[in-house]
GROMACS .gro file of C-alpha atoms in nm:
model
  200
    1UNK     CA    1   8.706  13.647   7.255
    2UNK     CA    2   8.466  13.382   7.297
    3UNK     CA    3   8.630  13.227   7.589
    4UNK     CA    4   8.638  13.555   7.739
    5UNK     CA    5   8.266  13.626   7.669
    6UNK     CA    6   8.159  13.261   7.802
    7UNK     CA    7   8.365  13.420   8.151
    8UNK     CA    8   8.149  13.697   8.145
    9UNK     CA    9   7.809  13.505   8.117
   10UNK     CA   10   7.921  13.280   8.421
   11UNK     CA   11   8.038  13.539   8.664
   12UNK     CA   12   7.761  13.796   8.569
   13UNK     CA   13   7.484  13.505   8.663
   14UNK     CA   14   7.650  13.422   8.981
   15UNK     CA   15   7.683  13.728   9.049
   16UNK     CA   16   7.327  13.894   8.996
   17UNK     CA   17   7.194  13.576   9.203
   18UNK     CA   18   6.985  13.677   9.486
   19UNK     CA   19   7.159  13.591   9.845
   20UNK     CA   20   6.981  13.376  10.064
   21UNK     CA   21   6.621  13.253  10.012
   22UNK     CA   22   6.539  13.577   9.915
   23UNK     CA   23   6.422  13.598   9.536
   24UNK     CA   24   6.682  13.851   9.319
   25UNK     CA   25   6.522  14.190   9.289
   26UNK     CA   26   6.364  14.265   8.920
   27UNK     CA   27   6.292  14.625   8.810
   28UNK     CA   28   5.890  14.689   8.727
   29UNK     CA   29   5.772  14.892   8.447
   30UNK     CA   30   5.808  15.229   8.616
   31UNK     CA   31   6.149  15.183   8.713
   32UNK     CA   32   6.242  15.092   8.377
   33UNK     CA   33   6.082  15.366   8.245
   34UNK     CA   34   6.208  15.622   8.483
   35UNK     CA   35   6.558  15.543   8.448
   36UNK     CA   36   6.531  15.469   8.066
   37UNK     CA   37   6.457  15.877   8.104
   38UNK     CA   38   6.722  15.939   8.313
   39UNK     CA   39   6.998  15.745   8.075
   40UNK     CA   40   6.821  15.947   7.745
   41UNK     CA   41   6.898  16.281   7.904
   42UNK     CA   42   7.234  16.215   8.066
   43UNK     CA   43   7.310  16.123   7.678
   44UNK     CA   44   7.097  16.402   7.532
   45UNK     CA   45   7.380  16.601   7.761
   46UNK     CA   46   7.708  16.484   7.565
   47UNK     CA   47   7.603  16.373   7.220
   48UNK     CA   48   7.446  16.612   6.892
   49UNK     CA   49   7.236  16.283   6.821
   50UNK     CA   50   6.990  16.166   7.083
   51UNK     CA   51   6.788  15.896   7.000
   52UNK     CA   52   6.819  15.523   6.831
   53UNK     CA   53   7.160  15.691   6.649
   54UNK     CA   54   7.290  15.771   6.981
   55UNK     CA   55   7.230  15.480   7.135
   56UNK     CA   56   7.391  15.265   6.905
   57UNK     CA   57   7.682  15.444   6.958
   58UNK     CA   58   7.716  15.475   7.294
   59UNK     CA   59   7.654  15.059   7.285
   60UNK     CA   60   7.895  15.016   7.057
   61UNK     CA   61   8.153  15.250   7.252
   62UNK     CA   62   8.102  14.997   7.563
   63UNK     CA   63   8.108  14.724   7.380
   64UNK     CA   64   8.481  14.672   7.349
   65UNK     CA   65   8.495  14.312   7.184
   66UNK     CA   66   8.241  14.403   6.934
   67UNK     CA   67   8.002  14.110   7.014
   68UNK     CA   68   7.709  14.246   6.994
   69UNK     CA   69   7.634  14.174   7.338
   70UNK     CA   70   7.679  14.361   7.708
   71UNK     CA   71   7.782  14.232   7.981
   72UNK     CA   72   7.661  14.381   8.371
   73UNK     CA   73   8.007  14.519   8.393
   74UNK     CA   74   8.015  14.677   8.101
   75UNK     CA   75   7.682  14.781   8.139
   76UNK     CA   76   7.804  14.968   8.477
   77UNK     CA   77   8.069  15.108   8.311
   78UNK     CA   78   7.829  15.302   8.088
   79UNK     CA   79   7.609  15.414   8.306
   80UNK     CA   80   7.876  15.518   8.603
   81UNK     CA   81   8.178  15.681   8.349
   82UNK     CA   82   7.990  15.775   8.078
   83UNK     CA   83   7.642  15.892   8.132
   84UNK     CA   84   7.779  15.999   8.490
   85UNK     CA   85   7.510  15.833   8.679
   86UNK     CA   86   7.612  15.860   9.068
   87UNK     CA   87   7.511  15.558   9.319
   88UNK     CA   88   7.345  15.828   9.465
   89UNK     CA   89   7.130  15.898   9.188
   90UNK     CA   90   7.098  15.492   9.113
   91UNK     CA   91   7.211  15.248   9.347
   92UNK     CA   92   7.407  14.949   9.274
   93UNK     CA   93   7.118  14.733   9.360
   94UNK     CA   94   6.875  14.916   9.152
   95UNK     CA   95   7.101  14.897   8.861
   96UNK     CA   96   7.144  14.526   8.910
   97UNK     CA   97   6.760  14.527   8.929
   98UNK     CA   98   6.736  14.712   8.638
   99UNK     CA   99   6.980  14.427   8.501
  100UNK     CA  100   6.796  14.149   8.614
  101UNK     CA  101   6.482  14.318   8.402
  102UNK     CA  102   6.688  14.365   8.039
  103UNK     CA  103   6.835  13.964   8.077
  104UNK     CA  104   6.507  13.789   8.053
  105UNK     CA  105   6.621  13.458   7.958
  106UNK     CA  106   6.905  13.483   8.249
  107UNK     CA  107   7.207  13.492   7.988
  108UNK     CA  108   7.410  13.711   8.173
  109UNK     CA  109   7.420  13.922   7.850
  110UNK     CA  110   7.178  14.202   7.696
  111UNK     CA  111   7.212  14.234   7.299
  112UNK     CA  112   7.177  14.583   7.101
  113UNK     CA  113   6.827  14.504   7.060
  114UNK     CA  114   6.721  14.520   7.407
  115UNK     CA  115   6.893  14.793   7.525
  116UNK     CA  116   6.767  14.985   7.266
  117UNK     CA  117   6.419  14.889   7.345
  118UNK     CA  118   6.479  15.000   7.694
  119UNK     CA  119   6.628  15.305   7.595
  120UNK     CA  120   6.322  15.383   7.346
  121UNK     CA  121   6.125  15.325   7.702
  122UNK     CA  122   6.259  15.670   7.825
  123UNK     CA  123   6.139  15.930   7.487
  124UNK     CA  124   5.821  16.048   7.453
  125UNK     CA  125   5.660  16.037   7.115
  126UNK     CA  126   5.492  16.331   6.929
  127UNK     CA  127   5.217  16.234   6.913
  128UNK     CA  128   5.186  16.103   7.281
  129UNK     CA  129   5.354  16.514   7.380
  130UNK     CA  130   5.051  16.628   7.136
  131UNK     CA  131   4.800  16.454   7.346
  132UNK     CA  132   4.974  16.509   7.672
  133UNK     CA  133   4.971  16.922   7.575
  134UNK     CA  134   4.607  16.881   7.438
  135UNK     CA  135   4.500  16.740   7.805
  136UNK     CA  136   4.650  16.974   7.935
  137UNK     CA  137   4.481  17.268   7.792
  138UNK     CA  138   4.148  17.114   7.844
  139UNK     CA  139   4.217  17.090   8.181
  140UNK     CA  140   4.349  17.454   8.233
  141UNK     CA  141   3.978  17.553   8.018
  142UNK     CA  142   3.765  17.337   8.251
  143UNK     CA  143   3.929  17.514   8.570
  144UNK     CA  144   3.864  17.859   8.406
  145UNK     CA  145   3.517  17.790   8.317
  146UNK     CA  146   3.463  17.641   8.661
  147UNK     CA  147   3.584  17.939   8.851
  148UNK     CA  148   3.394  18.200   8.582
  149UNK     CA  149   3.081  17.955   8.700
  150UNK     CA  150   3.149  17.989   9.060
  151UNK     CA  151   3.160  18.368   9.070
  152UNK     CA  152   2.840  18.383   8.869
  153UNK     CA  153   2.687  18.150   9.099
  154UNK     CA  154   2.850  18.346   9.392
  155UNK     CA  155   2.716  18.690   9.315
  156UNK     CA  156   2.432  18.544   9.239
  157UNK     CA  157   2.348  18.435   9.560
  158UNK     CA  158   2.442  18.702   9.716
  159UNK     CA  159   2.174  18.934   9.512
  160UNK     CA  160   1.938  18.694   9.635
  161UNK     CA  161   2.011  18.780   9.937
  162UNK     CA  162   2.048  19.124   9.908
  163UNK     CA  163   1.695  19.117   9.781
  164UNK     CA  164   1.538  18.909  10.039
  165UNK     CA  165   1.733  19.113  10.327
  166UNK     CA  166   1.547  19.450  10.168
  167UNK     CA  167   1.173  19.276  10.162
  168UNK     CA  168   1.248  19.166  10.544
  169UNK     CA  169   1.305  19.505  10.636
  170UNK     CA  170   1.067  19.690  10.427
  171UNK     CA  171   0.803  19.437  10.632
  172UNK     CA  172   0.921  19.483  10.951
  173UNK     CA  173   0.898  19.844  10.926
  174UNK     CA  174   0.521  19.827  10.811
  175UNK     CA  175   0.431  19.612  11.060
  176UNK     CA  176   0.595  19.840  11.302
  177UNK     CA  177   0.406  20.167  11.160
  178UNK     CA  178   0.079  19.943  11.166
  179UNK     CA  179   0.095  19.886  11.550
  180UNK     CA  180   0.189  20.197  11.617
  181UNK     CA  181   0.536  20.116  11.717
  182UNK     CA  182   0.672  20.375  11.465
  183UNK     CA  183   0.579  20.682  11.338
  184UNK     CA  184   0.686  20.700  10.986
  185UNK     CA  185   0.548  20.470  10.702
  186UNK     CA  186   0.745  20.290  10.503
  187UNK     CA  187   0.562  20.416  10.218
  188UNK     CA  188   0.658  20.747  10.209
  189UNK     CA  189   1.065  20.609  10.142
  190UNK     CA  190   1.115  20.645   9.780
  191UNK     CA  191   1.026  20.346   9.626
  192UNK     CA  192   1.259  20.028   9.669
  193UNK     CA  193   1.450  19.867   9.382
  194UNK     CA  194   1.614  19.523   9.387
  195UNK     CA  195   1.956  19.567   9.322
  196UNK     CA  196   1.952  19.321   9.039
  197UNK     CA  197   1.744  19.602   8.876
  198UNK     CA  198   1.898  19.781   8.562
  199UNK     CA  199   1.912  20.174   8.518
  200UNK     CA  200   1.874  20.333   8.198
   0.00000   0.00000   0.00000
């Protein structure tokens, strides 16, 4: 009844007031969007029809004198009995936050409207999982192509110095033959061959 809703707006307003000097707690962006998740797939869990259909059921459902509007109570209702949402998992004061976010203008009511614009907060659209999947698979390319480059890179350094390792010694031993501090010459070893060097 209209008496009974006019109740409602009064004690929900006193209620959700902040204690103290301390301003009343409002929900940002990411909360709202996290827990407009959470409430999709707590209802994805019950109902065959997830989505703007669902949630205009479910409102309706809590909205027992068919005004149109929701109070914080009844609000709490649906999110503690019906979508099973634990103070554990959401805490009173982040629901009233949460609250505090939907009723703007301070009514002490939310209409169908905005809760299910806060509820269209929480799903993904296909195009946005298209671009989200096509990200992702440039990302996983980029890594592979990285890491292909980096063991390129890798063994080719290490041929480098393979190579330059063989000319040190091949020196050393000629300039040890040339002052007489060894007795075989280098240039009677079979010829050297860098090991970047192809066979055929």
């Amino acid at each position: 009844s209209e008496v009974r809703r006019e109740r409602d707006e009064r004690l929900n307003r006193r209620s959700l007031q902040a204690e103290g000097t301390l301003p009343p707690k409002v929900a940002s962006k990411e909360d709202l969007d996290m827990v407009a998740k959470l409430f999709n797939k707590r209802l994805a869990d019950f109902i065959e029809e997830p989505g703007p259909s669902g949630w205009y059921k479910l409102f309706n459902h809590i909205d027992d004198d068919g005004s149109g509007k929701l109070s914080f109570w009844e609000l709490e209702d649906m999110v503690r009995n019906e979508l099973k949402v634990s103070t554990s998992t959401l805490t009173q004061d982040q629901l009233q936050a949460i609250w505090r976010a939907l009723d703007q203008d301070g009514s002490g009511l939310i209409s169908c409207g905005e809760f299910g614009n806060f509820m269209r907060r929480g799903v993904q659209s296909k195009g946005e999982d298209a671009r989200s999947k096509l990200v992702k698979a440039r990302q996983k390319e980029t890594s592979v192509l990285k890491q292909d480059h980096k063991q390129l890179l890798d063994k080719w350094r290490s041929e480098i110095e393979a190579d330059a390792n063989a000319r040190r010694q091949k020196a050393h031993a000629q300039y040890a033959f040339d002052w007489g501090l060894s007795k075989e010459s280098p240039r009677t070893k079979p010829p050297w061959k860098s090991p970047r060097a192809q066979v055929f």
